[in-house]
Coordinates of C-alpha atoms and ligand atoms in Angstrom, one line a residue:
X215 CA 4.3 -30.2 9.9
X216 CA 2.8 -29.9 13.4
X217 CA -0.4 -28.1 12.4
X218 CA -1.8 -28.2 15.9
X219 CA 1.2 -26.4 17.4
X220 CA 1.0 -23.8 14.6
X221 CA -2.7 -23.1 15.2
X222 CA -2.0 -22.8 19.0
X223 CA 0.8 -20.4 18.4
X224 CA -1.4 -18.3 16.1
X225 CA -4.2 -18.2 18.6
X226 CA -1.8 -16.9 21.3
X227 CA -0.4 -14.3 19.0
X228 CA -3.7 -12.9 17.7
X229 CA -5.7 -12.8 21.0
X230 CA -4.4 -9.3 22.1
X231 CA -5.9 -7.9 18.8
X232 CA -9.4 -9.3 19.3
X233 CA -10.7 -6.0 20.8
X234 CA -9.4 -3.9 17.9
X235 CA -12.1 -5.1 15.4
X236 CA -15.7 -3.8 15.4
X237 CA -18.6 -6.3 15.2
X238 CA -21.2 -5.8 12.4
X239 CA -23.9 -3.6 13.9
X240 CA -26.4 -3.3 11.1
X241 CA -28.7 -5.8 12.7
X242 CA -29.2 -6.4 16.5
X243 CA -28.5 -10.2 16.2
X244 CA -25.0 -9.5 14.9
X245 CA -24.3 -6.4 17.1
X246 CA -24.7 -8.5 20.2
X247 CA -22.0 -11.0 19.4
X248 CA -19.1 -11.1 21.9
X249 CA -16.0 -9.8 19.9
X250 CA -13.6 -11.7 22.2
X251 CA -14.0 -15.1 20.4
X252 CA -11.7 -16.8 18.1
X253 CA -11.6 -20.2 16.3
X254 CA -9.5 -21.6 13.5
X255 CA -9.7 -25.0 11.8
X256 CA -8.1 -26.8 9.0
X257 CA -9.2 -30.0 7.3
X258 CA -6.8 -32.2 5.2
X259 CA -7.8 -34.4 2.3
X260 CA -8.0 -37.5 4.4
X261 CA -10.4 -35.8 6.8
X262 CA -7.9 -35.1 9.6
X263 CA -8.9 -31.9 11.3
X264 CA -6.9 -29.5 13.5
X265 CA -8.6 -26.8 15.4
X266 CA -8.1 -24.2 18.1
X267 CA -10.4 -21.9 20.1
X268 CA -14.2 -21.8 19.8
X269 CA -14.2 -24.4 17.1
X270 CA -17.7 -25.8 18.0
X271 CA -19.4 -22.5 18.2
X272 CA -21.7 -21.8 15.1
X273 CA -21.8 -18.3 13.8
X274 CA -23.6 -16.5 10.9
X275 CA -21.7 -17.4 7.7
X276 CA -23.1 -14.4 5.9
X277 CA -21.2 -13.7 2.7
X278 CA -19.3 -17.0 2.9
X279 CA -22.6 -18.4 1.6
X280 CA -22.0 -16.6 -1.7
X281 CA -19.3 -19.1 -2.6
X282 CA -21.8 -21.9 -2.3
X283 CA -24.7 -20.1 -4.2
X284 CA -22.2 -19.2 -6.9
X285 CA -21.0 -22.8 -7.1
X286 CA -24.6 -24.0 -7.6
X287 CA -25.4 -21.4 -10.2
X288 CA -22.2 -22.0 -12.2
X289 CA -22.8 -25.7 -12.1
X290 CA -26.4 -25.1 -13.3
X291 CA -25.9 -22.4 -15.9
X292 CA -22.2 -22.7 -16.9
X293 CA -20.9 -19.7 -18.9
X294 CA -24.4 -18.3 -19.5
X295 CA -24.2 -17.0 -15.9
X296 CA -21.7 -14.4 -17.0
X297 CA -24.4 -12.7 -19.1
X298 CA -25.9 -11.5 -15.8
X299 CA -22.7 -10.9 -13.6
X300 CA -19.1 -10.1 -14.2
X301 CA -15.9 -11.5 -12.7
X302 CA -13.9 -8.3 -12.1
X303 CA -13.0 -6.9 -8.6
X304 CA -15.3 -3.9 -7.8
X305 CA -12.8 -1.8 -5.8
X306 CA -15.9 -0.7 -3.9
X307 CA -17.6 -1.6 -0.6
X308 CA -19.7 -4.8 -0.8
X309 CA -23.1 -3.0 -0.7
X310 CA -22.3 -0.1 -2.9
X311 CA -25.0 1.1 -5.4
X312 CA -22.9 3.6 -7.4
X313 CA -21.0 1.3 -9.8
X314 CA -24.2 -0.8 -10.4
X315 CA -25.9 2.4 -11.7
X316 CA -23.3 3.4 -14.2
X317 CA -22.7 -0.2 -15.3
X318 CA -26.4 -0.6 -16.2
X319 CA -27.4 -3.1 -13.5
X320 CA -24.7 -5.8 -14.2
X321 CA -22.9 -6.5 -11.0
X322 CA -19.1 -6.7 -11.2
X323 CA -18.8 -10.1 -9.6
X324 CA -20.8 -12.8 -7.7
X325 CA -19.3 -11.8 -4.3
X326 CA -20.5 -8.2 -3.9
X327 CA -24.1 -8.1 -2.6
X328 CA -25.6 -7.2 -6.0
X329 CA -23.8 -10.1 -7.6
X330 CA -24.9 -12.6 -5.0
X331 CA -28.5 -11.3 -5.1
X332 CA -28.4 -11.8 -8.9
X333 CA -27.0 -15.3 -8.5
X334 CA -29.9 -16.1 -6.1
X335 CA -32.3 -14.8 -8.7
X336 CA -30.9 -17.2 -11.3
X337 CA -31.3 -20.0 -8.8
X338 CA -34.9 -19.0 -8.2
X339 CA -35.5 -19.2 -12.0
X340 CA -33.9 -22.6 -12.2
X341 CA -35.7 -24.2 -9.2
X342 CA -38.9 -22.4 -10.1
X343 CA -39.6 -21.4 -6.4
X344 CA -37.9 -19.3 -3.8
X345 CA -38.3 -22.0 -1.2
X346 CA -36.7 -24.6 -3.4
X347 CA -33.8 -22.3 -4.3
X348 CA -33.1 -21.8 -0.6
X349 CA -33.3 -25.5 0.2
X350 CA -31.0 -26.4 -2.7
X351 CA -28.3 -24.0 -1.3
X352 CA -28.8 -25.3 2.2
X353 CA -28.6 -29.0 1.0
X354 CA -25.5 -28.3 -1.1
X355 CA -23.9 -26.8 2.0
X356 CA -24.9 -29.8 4.1
X357 CA -23.5 -32.1 1.5
X358 CA -20.1 -30.4 1.2
X359 CA -19.8 -30.0 4.9
X360 CA -21.0 -33.6 5.4
X361 CA -23.3 -32.4 8.2
X362 CA -27.0 -32.6 8.2
X363 CA -27.5 -30.5 11.3
X364 CA -26.8 -27.2 9.6
X365 CA -29.6 -24.6 9.8
X366 CA -30.4 -21.0 8.9
X367 CA -31.2 -18.7 11.8
X368 CA -34.6 -17.1 11.2
X369 CA -34.1 -14.4 13.7
X370 CA -31.1 -13.2 11.7
X371 CA -32.8 -13.4 8.3
X372 CA -36.0 -11.6 9.5
X373 CA -33.9 -8.9 11.0
X374 CA -31.8 -8.6 7.8
X375 CA -35.1 -8.1 5.9
X376 CA -36.3 -5.5 8.4
X377 CA -33.1 -3.5 8.0
X378 CA -32.4 -4.6 4.4
X379 CA -33.1 -1.3 2.6
X380 CA -29.8 -1.2 0.8
X381 CA -29.9 -4.7 -0.4
X382 CA -33.5 -4.2 -1.5
X383 CA -32.4 -1.1 -3.3
X384 CA -29.6 -3.1 -5.1
X385 CA -32.2 -5.6 -6.2
X386 CA -34.6 -2.9 -7.4
X387 CA -31.9 -1.2 -9.3
X388 CA -31.0 -4.5 -11.1
X389 CA -34.7 -5.0 -11.8
X390 CA -35.0 -1.5 -13.4
X391 CA -32.2 -2.6 -15.8
X392 CA -34.0 -5.9 -16.6
X393 CA -31.3 -7.9 -14.9
X394 CA -33.5 -9.5 -12.2
X395 CA -36.3 -11.8 -13.2
X396 CA -38.2 -12.6 -10.0
X397 CA -40.0 -10.6 -7.3
X398 CA -37.5 -8.4 -5.5
X399 CA -38.7 -9.3 -2.0
X400 CA -38.7 -13.0 -2.7
X401 CA -35.2 -13.0 -4.1
X402 CA -33.8 -10.8 -1.3
X403 CA -35.5 -13.1 1.2
X404 CA -33.7 -16.2 -0.2
X405 CA -30.4 -14.3 -0.2
X406 CA -30.9 -13.3 3.5
X407 CA -31.8 -16.8 4.4
X408 CA -28.7 -18.3 2.9
X409 CA -26.6 -15.5 4.5
X410 CA -28.1 -16.5 7.9
X411 CA -26.9 -20.1 7.7
X412 CA -24.8 -20.9 10.8
X413 CA -21.7 -23.1 10.8
X414 CA -18.5 -23.4 12.9
X415 CA -14.9 -23.4 11.6
X416 CA -14.7 -27.2 11.6
X417 CA -17.7 -27.5 9.3
X418 CA -16.5 -24.7 7.0
X419 CA -12.9 -25.9 6.6
X420 CA -14.4 -29.3 5.7
X421 CA -16.8 -27.7 3.2
X422 CA -14.0 -26.0 1.3
X423 CA -12.3 -29.3 0.3
X424 CA -14.0 -29.6 -3.1
X425 CA -12.5 -26.2 -4.1
X426 CA -9.0 -27.4 -3.0
X427 CA -9.4 -30.5 -5.1
X428 CA -10.5 -29.5 -8.6
X429 CA -14.2 -29.8 -7.8
X430 CA -14.1 -33.3 -6.2
X431 CA -14.6 -34.0 -2.5
X432 CA -11.3 -35.8 -1.6
X433 CA -13.0 -37.7 1.3
X434 CA -15.9 -39.3 -0.4
X435 CA -14.9 -38.8 -4.1
X436 CA -18.2 -36.9 -5.0
X437 CA -17.7 -34.6 -8.0
X438 CA -19.6 -31.3 -7.4
X439 CA -18.3 -29.2 -10.3
X440 CA -15.8 -29.5 -13.1
X441 CA -12.1 -28.8 -12.6
X442 CA -12.5 -25.7 -14.8
X443 CA -15.3 -24.4 -12.6
X444 CA -13.4 -25.0 -9.4
X445 CA -10.5 -23.1 -11.0
X446 CA -12.8 -20.1 -11.8
X447 CA -14.3 -20.0 -8.3
X448 CA -10.9 -20.0 -6.7
X449 CA -9.8 -17.2 -9.0
X450 CA -12.9 -15.1 -8.2
X451 CA -12.3 -15.7 -4.5
X452 CA -8.7 -14.5 -4.8
X453 CA -9.6 -11.4 -6.8
X454 CA -13.0 -10.5 -5.3
X455 CA -13.5 -12.5 -2.1
X456 CA -12.6 -9.6 0.2
X457 CA -14.3 -6.8 -1.7
X458 CA -12.1 -3.6 -1.8
X459 CA -9.6 -5.4 0.5
X460 CA -9.1 -8.3 -1.9
X461 CA -5.7 -7.0 -3.0
X462 CA -4.7 -6.6 0.6
X463 CA -5.8 -10.1 1.4
X464 CA -3.9 -11.6 -1.6
X465 CA -0.8 -9.5 -0.5
X466 CA -0.8 -10.5 3.1
X467 CA -2.3 -14.0 3.0
X468 CA -1.9 -15.2 -0.5
X469 CA -4.8 -17.7 -0.7
X470 CA -8.2 -17.8 -2.4
X471 CA -10.6 -16.8 0.4
X472 CA -14.0 -15.4 1.2
X473 CA -15.1 -13.4 4.2
X474 CA -18.5 -12.7 5.8
X475 CA -19.6 -9.9 8.1
X476 CA -20.2 -12.5 10.8
X477 CA -16.4 -12.5 11.2
X478 CA -15.8 -15.8 9.4
X479 CA -13.3 -16.4 6.6
X480 CA -12.8 -19.5 4.5
X481 CA -9.6 -20.2 2.5
X482 CA -8.2 -22.9 0.2
X483 CA -4.7 -24.3 0.0
X484 CA -4.9 -25.9 -3.4
X485 CA -4.3 -29.7 -3.4
X486 CA -3.8 -29.7 0.4
X487 CA -6.6 -28.4 2.8
X488 CA -9.6 -26.2 3.5
X489 CA -9.2 -23.5 6.2
X490 CA -11.7 -21.5 8.2
X491 CA -11.1 -18.8 10.9
X492 CA -13.6 -16.9 12.9
X493 CA -13.2 -13.7 14.9
X494 CA -16.3 -11.4 14.9
X495 CA -14.5 -8.0 15.0
X496 CA -14.2 -6.5 11.5
X497 CA -11.8 -4.1 9.8
X498 CA -13.0 -1.0 7.8
X499 CA -13.8 -3.1 4.7
X500 CA -16.1 -5.5 6.7
X501 CA -13.7 -8.4 6.9
X502 CA -12.6 -10.2 10.1
X503 CA -9.6 -8.2 11.4
X504 CA -8.1 -11.0 13.5
X505 CA -9.2 -13.6 11.0
X506 CA -7.1 -12.0 8.3
X507 CA -4.2 -11.6 10.7
X508 CA -4.4 -15.3 11.7
X509 CA -4.4 -16.4 8.0
X510 CA -1.4 -14.2 7.3
X511 CA 0.4 -15.8 10.2
X512 CA -0.6 -19.3 9.0
X513 CA 0.8 -18.8 5.5
X514 CA 4.0 -17.1 6.9
X515 CA 4.7 -19.9 9.3
X516 CA 3.9 -22.8 6.9
X517 CA 4.9 -21.2 3.6
X518 CA 1.6 -22.5 2.3
X519 CA 0.6 -19.4 0.2
X520 CA 0.0 -20.0 -3.5
X521 CA 2.7 -17.5 -4.3
Ligands
LIG649 N1 -26.1 -10.3 4.7 C1 -25.0 -9.3 4.6 C2 -25.5 -8.2 3.7 O1 -26.2 -8.4 2.8 C3 -23.8 -10.0 3.9 C4 -22.7 -9.0 3.7 C5 -21.4 -9.6 4.0 O2 -21.2 -10.6 4.7 N2 -20.3 -8.9 3.6 O3 -25.3 -7.0 4.0

């Protein structure tokens, strides 16, 4: 298949829609991003990459980082992790407080904010320090992306904290139900710092390979997690990776995927490739509008959906 030609075709087809999305505006650092940017990359199992657009431009990975913190926590705690978080779609916005109240402080899944904050709390327990928990997430990402240059943007994480009232409220609510062990501010700070990691689509498509290959990096043969765990993470990405638009994403794209409010999306074609797309304008559910469209075009043109 001529992947390069397909990516170029997609890029042409989606460009007119770039202005239709709305960039995240809850913090100034994200509100100032130019919405007229687009990048898409795929990485195959032998390391071959195909990319189009602003493929070298690093952006805020935001909730894509939840896939990596969940991976680390699942590897560390195994099934015990599910005593703190569930695995069902929430059907609610990613930062909603309502369900968390009536479900007694147990988040529906690791990809809504409450769930990811809870996962971060579990990591702070395990590594016995907030700083180490953050560094382990960052180092894990550097390892799966095979890139040591990856950093978290402090301007973004500080700004997240300054405007983070809702996330802090989620953490406090879990604490009130005894489902958060550490200091709220410290846990939320680690969460914001891993959300503020910056990567480009080339790095992110490379980083997804372990999930396309049963937990083993196909390029360097490192096993990160068990095949069972990789299966679970892909399943949760498929059912919960796009919040209350997860059904829509499965319907139109048909791949396990995870979005972030920075406009990035990662997706997995099992046994074949990692994919990442970036277009900062979001739809009403906080997922990249053009990114979703580009992935839909990709699976339509290549017949590479899992269905
Ligand atoms: N840091 C963002 C938040 O907590 C992440 C949300 C997202 O990417 N959907 O609001």
